[in-house]
PDB file of C-alpha atoms and ligand atoms in Angstrom:
ATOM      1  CA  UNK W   1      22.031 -19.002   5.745  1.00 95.00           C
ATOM      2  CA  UNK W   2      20.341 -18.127   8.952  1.00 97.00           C
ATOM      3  CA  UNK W   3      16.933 -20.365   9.316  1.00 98.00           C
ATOM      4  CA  UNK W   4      14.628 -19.408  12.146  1.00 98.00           C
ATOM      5  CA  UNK W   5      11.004 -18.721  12.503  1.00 97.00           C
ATOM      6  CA  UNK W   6      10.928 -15.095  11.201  1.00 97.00           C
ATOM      7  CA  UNK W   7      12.963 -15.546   8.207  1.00 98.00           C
ATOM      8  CA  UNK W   8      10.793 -18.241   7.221  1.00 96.00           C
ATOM      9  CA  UNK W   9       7.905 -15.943   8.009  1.00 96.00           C
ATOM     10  CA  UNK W  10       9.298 -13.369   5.389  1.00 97.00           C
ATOM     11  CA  UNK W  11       9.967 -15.646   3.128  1.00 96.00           C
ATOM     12  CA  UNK W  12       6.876 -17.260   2.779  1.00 95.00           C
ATOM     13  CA  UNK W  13       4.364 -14.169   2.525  1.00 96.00           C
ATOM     14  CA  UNK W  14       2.372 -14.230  -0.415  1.00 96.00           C
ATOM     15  CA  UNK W  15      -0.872 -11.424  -0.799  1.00 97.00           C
ATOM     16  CA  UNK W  16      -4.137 -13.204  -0.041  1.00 96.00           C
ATOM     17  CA  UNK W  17      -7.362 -12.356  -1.988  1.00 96.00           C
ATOM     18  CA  UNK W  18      -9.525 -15.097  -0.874  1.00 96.00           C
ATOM     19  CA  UNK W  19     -10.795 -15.508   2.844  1.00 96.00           C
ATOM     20  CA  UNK W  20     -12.918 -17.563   5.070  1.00 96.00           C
ATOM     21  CA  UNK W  21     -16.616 -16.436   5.740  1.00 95.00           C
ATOM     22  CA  UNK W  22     -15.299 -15.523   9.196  1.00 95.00           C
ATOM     23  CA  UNK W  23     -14.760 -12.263  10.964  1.00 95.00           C
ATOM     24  CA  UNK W  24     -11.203 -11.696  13.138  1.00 97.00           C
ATOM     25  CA  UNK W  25     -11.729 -11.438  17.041  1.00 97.00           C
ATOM     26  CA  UNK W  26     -11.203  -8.277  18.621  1.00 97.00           C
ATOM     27  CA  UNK W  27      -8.575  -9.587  20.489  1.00 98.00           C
ATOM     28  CA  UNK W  28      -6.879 -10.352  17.173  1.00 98.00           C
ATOM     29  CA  UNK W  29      -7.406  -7.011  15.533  1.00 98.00           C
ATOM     30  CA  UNK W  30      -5.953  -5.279  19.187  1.00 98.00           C
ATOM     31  CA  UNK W  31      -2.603  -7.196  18.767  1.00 98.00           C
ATOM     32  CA  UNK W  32      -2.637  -6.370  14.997  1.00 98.00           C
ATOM     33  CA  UNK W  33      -2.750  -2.558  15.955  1.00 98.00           C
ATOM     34  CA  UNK W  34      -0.427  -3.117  19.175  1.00 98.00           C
ATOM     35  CA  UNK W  35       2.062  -5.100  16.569  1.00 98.00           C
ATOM     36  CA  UNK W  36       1.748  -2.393  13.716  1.00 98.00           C
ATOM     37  CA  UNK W  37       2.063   0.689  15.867  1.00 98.00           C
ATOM     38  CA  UNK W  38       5.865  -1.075  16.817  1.00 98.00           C
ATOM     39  CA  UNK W  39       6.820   0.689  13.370  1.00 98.00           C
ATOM     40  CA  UNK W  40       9.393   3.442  13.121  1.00 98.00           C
ATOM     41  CA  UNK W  41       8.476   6.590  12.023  1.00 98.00           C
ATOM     42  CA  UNK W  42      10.457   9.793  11.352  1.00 97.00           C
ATOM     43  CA  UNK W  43      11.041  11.392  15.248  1.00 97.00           C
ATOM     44  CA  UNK W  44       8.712   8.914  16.520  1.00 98.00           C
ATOM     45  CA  UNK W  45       5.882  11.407  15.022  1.00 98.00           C
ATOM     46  CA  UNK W  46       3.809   8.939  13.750  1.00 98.00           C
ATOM     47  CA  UNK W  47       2.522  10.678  11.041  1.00 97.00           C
ATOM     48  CA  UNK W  48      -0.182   8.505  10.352  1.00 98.00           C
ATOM     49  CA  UNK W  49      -3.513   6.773  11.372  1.00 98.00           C
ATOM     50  CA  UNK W  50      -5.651   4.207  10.064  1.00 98.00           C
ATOM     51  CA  UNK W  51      -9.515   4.325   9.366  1.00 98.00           C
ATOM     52  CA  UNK W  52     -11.035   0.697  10.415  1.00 98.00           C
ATOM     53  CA  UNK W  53     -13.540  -0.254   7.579  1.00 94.00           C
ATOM     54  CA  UNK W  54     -15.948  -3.604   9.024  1.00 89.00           C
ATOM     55  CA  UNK W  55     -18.974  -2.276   7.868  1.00 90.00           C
ATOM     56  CA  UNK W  56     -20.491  -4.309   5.190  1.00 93.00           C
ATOM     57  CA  UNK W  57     -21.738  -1.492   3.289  1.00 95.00           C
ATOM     58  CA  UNK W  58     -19.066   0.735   3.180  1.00 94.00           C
ATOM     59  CA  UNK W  59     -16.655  -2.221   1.990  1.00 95.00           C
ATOM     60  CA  UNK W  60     -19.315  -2.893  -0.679  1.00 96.00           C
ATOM     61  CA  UNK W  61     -18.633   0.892  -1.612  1.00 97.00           C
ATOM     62  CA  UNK W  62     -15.023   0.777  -1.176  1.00 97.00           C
ATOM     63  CA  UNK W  63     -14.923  -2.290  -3.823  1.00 97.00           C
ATOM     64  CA  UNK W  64     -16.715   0.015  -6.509  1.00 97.00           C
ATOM     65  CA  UNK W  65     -14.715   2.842  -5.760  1.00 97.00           C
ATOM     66  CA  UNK W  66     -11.782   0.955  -5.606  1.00 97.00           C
ATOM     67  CA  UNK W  67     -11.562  -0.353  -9.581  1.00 95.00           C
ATOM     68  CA  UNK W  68     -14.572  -3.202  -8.628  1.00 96.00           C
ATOM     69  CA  UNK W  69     -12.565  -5.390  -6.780  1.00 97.00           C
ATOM     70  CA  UNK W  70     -14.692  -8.192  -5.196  1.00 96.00           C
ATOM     71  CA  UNK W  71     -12.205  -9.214  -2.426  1.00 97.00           C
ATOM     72  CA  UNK W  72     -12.832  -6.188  -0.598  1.00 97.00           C
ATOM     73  CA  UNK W  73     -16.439  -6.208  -0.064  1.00 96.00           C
ATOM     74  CA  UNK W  74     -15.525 -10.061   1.186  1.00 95.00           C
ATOM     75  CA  UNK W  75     -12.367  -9.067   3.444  1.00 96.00           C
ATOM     76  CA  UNK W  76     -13.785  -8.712   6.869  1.00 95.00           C
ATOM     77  CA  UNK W  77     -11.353  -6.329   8.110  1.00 97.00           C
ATOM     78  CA  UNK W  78     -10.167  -3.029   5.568  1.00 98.00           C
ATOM     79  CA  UNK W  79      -7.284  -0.620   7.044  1.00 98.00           C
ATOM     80  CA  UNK W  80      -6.676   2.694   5.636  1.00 98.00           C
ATOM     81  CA  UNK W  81      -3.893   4.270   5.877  1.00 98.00           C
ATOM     82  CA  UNK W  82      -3.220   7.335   6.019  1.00 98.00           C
ATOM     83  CA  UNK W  83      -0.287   9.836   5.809  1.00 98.00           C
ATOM     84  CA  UNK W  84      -1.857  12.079   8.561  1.00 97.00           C
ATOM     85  CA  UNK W  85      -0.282  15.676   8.904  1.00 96.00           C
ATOM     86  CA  UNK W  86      -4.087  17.293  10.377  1.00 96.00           C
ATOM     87  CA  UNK W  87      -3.083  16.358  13.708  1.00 97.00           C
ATOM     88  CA  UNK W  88      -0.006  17.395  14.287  1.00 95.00           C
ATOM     89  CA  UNK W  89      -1.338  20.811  12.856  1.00 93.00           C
ATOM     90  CA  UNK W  90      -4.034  20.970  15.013  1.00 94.00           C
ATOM     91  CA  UNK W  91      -2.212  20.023  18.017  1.00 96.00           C
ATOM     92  CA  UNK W  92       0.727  23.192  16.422  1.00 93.00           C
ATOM     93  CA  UNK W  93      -2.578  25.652  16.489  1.00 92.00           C
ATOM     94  CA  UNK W  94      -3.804  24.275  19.736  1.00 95.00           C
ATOM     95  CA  UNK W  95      -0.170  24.232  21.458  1.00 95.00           C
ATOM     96  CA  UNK W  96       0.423  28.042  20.565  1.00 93.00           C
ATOM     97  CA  UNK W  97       2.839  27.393  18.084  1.00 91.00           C
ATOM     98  CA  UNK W  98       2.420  30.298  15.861  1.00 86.00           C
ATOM     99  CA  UNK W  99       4.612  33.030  16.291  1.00 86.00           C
ATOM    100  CA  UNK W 100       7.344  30.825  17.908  1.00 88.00           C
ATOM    101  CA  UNK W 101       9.834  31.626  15.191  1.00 86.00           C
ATOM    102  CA  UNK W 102       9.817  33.312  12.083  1.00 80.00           C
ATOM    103  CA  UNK W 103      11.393  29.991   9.885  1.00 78.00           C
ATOM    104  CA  UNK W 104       8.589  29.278   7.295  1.00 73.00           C
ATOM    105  CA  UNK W 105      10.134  25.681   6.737  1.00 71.00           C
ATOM    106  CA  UNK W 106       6.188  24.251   8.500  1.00 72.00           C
ATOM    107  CA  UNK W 107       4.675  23.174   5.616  1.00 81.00           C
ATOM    108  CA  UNK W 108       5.413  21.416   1.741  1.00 88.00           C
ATOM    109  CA  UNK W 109       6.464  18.204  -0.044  1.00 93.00           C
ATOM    110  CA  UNK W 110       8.983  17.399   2.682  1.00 93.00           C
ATOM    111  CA  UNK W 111       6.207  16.917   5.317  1.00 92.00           C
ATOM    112  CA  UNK W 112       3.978  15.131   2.875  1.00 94.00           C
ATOM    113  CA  UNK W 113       6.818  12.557   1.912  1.00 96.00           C
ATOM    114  CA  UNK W 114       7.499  11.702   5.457  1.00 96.00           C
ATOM    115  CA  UNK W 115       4.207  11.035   6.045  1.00 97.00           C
ATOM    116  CA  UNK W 116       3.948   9.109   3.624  1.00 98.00           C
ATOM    117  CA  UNK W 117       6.931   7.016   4.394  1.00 98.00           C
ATOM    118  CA  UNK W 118       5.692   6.973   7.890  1.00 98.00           C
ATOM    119  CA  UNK W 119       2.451   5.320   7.114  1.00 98.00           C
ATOM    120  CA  UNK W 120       4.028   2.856   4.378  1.00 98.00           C
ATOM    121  CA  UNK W 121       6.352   1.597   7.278  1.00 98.00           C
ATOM    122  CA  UNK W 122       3.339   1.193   9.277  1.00 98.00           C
ATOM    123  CA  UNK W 123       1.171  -0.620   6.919  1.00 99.00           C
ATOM    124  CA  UNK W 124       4.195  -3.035   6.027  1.00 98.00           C
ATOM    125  CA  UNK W 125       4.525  -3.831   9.656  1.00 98.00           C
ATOM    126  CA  UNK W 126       0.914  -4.418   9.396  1.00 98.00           C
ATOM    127  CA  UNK W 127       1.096  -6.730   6.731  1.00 98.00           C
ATOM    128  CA  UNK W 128       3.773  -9.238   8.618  1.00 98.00           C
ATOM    129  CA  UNK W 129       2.370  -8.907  11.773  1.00 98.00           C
ATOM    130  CA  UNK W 130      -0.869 -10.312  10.180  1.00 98.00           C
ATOM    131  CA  UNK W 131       1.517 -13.183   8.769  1.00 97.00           C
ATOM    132  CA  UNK W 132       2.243 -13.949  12.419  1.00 97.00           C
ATOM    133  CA  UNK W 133      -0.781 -14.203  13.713  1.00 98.00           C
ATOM    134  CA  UNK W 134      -2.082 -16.590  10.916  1.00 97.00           C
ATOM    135  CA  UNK W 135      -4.181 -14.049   8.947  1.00 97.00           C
ATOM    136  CA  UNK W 136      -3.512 -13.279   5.303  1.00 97.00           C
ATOM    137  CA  UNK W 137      -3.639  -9.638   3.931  1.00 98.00           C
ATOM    138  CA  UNK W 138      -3.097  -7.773   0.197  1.00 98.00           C
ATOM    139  CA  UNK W 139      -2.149  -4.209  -0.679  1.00 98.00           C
ATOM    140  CA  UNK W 140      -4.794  -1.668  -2.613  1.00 98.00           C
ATOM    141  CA  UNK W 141      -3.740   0.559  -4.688  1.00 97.00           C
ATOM    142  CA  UNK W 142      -6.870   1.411  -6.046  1.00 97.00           C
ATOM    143  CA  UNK W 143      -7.341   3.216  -2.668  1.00 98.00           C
ATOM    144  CA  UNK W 144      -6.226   6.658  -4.347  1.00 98.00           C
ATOM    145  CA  UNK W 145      -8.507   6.359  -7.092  1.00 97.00           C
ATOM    146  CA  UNK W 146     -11.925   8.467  -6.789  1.00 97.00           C
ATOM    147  CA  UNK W 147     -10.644  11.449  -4.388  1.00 97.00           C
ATOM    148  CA  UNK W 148     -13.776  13.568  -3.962  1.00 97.00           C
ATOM    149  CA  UNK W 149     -15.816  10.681  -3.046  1.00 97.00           C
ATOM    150  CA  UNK W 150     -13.092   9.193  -0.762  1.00 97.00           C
ATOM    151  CA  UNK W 151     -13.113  12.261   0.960  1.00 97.00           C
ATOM    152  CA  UNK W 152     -16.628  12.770   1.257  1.00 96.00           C
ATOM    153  CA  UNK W 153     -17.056   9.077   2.460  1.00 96.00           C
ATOM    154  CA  UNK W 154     -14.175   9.407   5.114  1.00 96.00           C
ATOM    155  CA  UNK W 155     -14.318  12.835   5.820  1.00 97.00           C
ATOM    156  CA  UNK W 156     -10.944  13.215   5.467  1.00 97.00           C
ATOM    157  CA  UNK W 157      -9.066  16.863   6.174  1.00 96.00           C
ATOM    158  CA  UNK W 158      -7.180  18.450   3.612  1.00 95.00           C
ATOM    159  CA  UNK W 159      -4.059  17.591   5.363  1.00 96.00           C
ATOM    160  CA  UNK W 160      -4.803  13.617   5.737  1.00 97.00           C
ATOM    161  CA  UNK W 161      -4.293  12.016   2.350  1.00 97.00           C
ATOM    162  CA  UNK W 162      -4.674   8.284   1.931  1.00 98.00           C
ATOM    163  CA  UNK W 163      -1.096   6.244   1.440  1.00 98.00           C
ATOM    164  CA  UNK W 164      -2.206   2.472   1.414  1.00 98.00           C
ATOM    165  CA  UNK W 165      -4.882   0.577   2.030  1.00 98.00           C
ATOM    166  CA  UNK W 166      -4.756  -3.126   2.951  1.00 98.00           C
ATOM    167  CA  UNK W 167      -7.473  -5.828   3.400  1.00 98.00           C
ATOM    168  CA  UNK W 168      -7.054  -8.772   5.835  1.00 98.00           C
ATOM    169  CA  UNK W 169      -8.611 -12.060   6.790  1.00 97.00           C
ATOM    170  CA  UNK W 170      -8.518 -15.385   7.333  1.00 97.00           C
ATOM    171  CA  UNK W 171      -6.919 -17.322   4.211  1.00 96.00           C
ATOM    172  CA  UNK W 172      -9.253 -19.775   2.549  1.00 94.00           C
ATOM    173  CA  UNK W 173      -8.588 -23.203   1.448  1.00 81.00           C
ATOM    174  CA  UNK W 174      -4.648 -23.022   2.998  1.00 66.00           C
ATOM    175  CA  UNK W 175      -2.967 -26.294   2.599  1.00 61.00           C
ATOM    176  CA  UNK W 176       0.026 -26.657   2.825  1.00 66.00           C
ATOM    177  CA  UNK W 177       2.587 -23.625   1.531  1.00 70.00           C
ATOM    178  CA  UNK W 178       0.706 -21.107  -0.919  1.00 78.00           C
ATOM    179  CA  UNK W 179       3.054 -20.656  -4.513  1.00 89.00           C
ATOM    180  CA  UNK W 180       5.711 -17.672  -4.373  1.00 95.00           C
ATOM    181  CA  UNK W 181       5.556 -15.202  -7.082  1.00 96.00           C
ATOM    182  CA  UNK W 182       8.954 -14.474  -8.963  1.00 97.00           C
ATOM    183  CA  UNK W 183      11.284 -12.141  -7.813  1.00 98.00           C
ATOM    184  CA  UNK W 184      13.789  -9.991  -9.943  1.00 98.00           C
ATOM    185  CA  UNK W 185      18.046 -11.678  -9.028  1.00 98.00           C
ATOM    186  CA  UNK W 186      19.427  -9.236  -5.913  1.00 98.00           C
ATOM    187  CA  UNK W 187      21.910  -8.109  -8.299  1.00 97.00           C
ATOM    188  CA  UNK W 188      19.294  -6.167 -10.150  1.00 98.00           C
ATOM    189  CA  UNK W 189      17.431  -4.274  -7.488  1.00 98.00           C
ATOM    190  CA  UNK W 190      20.451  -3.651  -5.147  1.00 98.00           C
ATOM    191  CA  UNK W 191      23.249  -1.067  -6.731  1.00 98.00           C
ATOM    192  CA  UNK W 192      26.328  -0.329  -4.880  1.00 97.00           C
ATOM    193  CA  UNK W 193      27.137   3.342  -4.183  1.00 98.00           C
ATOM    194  CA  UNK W 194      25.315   4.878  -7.778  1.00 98.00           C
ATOM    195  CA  UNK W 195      22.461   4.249  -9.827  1.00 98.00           C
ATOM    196  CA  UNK W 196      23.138   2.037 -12.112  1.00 98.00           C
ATOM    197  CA  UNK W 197      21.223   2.169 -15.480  1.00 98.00           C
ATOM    198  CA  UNK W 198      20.602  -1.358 -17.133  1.00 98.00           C
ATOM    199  CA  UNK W 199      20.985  -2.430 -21.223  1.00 98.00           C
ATOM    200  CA  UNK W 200      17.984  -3.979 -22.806  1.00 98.00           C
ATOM    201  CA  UNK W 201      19.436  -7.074 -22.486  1.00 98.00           C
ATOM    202  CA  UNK W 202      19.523  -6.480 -18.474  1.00 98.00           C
ATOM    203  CA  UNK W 203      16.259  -5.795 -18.235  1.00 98.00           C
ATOM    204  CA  UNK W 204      14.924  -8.833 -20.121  1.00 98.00           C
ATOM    205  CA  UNK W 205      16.901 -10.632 -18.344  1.00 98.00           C
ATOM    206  CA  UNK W 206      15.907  -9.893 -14.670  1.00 98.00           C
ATOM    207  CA  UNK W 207      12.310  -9.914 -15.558  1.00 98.00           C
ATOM    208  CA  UNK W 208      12.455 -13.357 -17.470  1.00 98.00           C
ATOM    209  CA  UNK W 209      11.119 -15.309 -14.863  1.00 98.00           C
ATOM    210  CA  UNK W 210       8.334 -12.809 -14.664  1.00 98.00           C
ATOM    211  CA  UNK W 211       7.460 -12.884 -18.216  1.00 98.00           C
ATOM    212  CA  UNK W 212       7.899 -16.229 -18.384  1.00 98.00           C
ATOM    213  CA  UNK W 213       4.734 -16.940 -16.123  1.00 97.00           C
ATOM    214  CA  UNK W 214       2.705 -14.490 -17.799  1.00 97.00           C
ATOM    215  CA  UNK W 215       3.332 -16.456 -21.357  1.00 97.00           C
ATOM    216  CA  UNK W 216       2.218 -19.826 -19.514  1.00 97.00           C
ATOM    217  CA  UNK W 217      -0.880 -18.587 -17.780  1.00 96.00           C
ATOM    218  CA  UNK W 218      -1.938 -16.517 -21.150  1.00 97.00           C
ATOM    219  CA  UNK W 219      -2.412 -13.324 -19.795  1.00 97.00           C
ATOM    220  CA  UNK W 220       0.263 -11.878 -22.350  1.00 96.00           C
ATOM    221  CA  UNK W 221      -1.636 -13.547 -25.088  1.00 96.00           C
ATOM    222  CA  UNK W 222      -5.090 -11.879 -23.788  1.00 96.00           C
ATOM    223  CA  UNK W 223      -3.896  -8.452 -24.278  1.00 95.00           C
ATOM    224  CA  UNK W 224      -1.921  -8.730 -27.370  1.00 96.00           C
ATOM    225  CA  UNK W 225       1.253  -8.534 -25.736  1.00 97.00           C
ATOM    226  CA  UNK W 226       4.924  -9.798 -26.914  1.00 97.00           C
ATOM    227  CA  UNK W 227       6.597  -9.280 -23.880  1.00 98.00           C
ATOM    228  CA  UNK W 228       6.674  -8.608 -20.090  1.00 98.00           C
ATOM    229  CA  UNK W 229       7.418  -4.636 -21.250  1.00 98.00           C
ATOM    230  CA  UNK W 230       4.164  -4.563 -23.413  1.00 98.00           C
ATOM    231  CA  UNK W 231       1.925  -6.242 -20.828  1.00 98.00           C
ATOM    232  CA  UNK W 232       2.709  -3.768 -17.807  1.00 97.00           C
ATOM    233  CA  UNK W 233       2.476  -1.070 -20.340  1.00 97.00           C
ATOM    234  CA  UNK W 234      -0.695  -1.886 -21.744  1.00 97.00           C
ATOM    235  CA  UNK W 235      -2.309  -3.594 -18.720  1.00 96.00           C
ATOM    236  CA  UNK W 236      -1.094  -1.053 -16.032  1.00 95.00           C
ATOM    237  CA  UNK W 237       0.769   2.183 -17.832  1.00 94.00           C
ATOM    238  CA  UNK W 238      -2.094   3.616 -20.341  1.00 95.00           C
ATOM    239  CA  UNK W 239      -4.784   1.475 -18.359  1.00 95.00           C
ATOM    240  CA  UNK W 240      -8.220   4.105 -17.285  1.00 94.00           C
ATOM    241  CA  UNK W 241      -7.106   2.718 -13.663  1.00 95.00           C
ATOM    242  CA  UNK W 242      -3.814   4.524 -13.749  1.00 96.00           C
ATOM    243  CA  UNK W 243      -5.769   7.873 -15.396  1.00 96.00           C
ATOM    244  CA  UNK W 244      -7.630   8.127 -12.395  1.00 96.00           C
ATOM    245  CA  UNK W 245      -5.297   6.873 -10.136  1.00 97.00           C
ATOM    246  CA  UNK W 246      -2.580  10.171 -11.324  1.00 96.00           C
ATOM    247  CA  UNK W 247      -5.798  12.445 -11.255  1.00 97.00           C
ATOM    248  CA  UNK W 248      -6.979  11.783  -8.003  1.00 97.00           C
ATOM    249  CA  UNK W 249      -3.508  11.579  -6.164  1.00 96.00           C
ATOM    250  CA  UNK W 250      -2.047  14.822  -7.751  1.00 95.00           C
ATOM    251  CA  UNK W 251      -5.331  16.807  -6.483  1.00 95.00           C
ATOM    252  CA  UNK W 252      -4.874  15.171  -3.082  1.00 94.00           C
ATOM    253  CA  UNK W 253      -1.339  15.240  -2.830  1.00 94.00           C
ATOM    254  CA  UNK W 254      -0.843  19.078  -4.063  1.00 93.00           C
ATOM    255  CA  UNK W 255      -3.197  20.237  -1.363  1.00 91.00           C
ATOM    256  CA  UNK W 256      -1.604  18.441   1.053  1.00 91.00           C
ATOM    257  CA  UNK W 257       1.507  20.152   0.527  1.00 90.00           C
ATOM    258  CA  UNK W 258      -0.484  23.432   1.340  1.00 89.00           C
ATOM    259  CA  UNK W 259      -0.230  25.616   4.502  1.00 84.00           C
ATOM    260  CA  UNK W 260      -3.723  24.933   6.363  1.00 81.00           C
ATOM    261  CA  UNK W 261      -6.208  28.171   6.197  1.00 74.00           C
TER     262      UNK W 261
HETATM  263  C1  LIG T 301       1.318  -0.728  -3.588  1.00 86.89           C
HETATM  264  C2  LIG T 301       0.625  -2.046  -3.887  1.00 86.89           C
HETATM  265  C3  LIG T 301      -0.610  -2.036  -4.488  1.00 86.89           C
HETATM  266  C4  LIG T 301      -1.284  -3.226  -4.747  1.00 86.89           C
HETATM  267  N1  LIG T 301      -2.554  -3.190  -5.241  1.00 86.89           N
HETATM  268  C5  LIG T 301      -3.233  -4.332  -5.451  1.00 86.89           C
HETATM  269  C6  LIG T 301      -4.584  -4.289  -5.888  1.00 86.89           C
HETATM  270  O1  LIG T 301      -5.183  -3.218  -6.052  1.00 86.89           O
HETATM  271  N2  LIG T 301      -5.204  -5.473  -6.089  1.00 86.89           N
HETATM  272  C7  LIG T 301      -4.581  -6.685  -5.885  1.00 86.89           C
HETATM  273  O2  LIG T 301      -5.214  -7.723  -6.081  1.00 86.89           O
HETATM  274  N3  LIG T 301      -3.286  -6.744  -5.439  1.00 86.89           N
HETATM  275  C8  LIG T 301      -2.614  -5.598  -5.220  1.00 86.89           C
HETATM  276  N4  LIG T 301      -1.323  -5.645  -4.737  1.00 86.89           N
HETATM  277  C9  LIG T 301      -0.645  -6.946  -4.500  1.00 86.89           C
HETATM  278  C10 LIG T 301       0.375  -7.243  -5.578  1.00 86.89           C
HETATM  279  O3  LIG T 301      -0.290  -7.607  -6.757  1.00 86.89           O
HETATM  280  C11 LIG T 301       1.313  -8.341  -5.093  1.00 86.89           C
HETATM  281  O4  LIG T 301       2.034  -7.879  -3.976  1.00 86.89           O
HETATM  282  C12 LIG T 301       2.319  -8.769  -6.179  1.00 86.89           C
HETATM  283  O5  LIG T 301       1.653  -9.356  -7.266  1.00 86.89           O
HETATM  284  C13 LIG T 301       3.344  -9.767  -5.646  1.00 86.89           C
HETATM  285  O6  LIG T 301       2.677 -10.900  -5.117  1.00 86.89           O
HETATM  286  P1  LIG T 301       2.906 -11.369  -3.598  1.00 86.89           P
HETATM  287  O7  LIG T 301       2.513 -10.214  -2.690  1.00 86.89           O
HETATM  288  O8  LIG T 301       1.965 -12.537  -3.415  1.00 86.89           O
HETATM  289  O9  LIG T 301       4.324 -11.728  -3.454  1.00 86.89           O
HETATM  290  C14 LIG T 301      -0.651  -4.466  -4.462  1.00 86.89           C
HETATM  291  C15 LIG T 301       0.613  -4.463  -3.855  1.00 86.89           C
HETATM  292  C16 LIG T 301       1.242  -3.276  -3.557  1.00 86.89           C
HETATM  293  C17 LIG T 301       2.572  -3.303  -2.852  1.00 86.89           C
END
């Protein structure tokens, strides 16, 4: 086993909901951006940008429209990320691409996907490069929840959909190394060659460790659930969250997909 400084970096990350009362230097945030823009991207495109969120009042909105989650209005530093086609678009128009060829391959779920890989990448190299430079960070997925005020509050083009959104600060009360949530065994998340579809028994199996902790801590109990199946299913799969979460992002992401006007 190779043991350096970035493999223990990677294998210590754990999300961070809880920060310091402290806002993150300029300086700081520069490097962050410097560090996350070293992220591939599909042709070196970058089909994506971020929206900076420090205002006080706008993360206090953000938390309401993002399922009430406290930790963001406390976060002193909210990214946004976007899968960002408008751009390249407008710089197609502006650049006198029309009328270049007659393919009609421009526009569709192809673009959208690698934008959205694009800005996934991005935010993932955002995530460890906040590792490195001591600050902690968590994921949103509440971010595509709430479309029509999203849009309205961002003023986000038809052809910039949200992919992530992440939160970052400085981690509170950090001593010492912070408890690693489980992990499925390699063996089940890596096939070889074809997908490989897993017995019952397999899939108890690599999510026992999971399930496990949910039976200690009670939170299978609390919503009348026998196993680590009926838990995600209740608490994620039929929740109102996910309702709005495949409303919002089928609007957004269908009209993404369409040729601009
Ligand atoms: C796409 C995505 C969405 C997430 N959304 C939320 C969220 O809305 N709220 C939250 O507290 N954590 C969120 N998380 C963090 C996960 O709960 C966390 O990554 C997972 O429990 C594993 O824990 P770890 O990151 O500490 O290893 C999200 C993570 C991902 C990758």
């Amino acid at each position: 086993m190779i043991d350096n400084e970035t493999t223990r970096l990677l294998a210590s990350r754990t999300s961070v909901r809880a920060f310091q009362d402290k806002g993150i230097d300029e300086e700081i945030v520069e490097q962050l951006k410097t560090l996350t823009q070293r992220a591939p991207s599909a042709g070196n495109m970058q089909y994506w940008s971020v929206i900076e969120v420090t205002d006080p009042d706008r993360r206090k909105t953000l938390a309401h429209l993002w399922d009430n989650q406290e930790m963001i209005a406390k976060a002193p530093l909210v990214w946004i990320f976007l899968a960002d086609l408008e751009k390249w678009y407008d710089h197609f128009r502006l650049s006198g691409c029309q009328g270049l060829t007659d393919r009609s391959a421009a526009y569709g779920w192809g673009n959208t996907h690698l934008a959205l890989q694009d800005a996934l990448i991005a935010a993932q190299n955002a995530v460890v490069a906040a590792q490195a430079l001591g600050l902690g960070s968590c994921y949103v997925g509440d971010c595509i929840e709430n479309t029509e005020q999203m849009t309205e509050l961002l003023k986000l083009p038809r052809h910039a959909i949200i992919a992530t959104a992440l939160i970052f600060g400085w981690p509170k009360g950090q001593n010492g190394p912070r408890n690693l949530s489980p992990r499925c065994p390699n063996d089940f998340i890596f096939m070889k060659d074809t997908y490989q579809k897993r017995t019952f028994e397999e899939l108890e199996e690599a999510n026992k460790e999971k399930e496990d902790l949910l039976r200690r801590s009670g939170r299978l109990k609390a919503l009348g659930a026998d196993n680590i199946a009926q838990y995600y299913y209740l608490r994620k799969h039929t929740s109102a969250f996910m309702a709005e979460m495949n409303r919002s992002a089928g609007i957004f992401m269908k009209a993404c997909a369409e040729e601009p006007q």
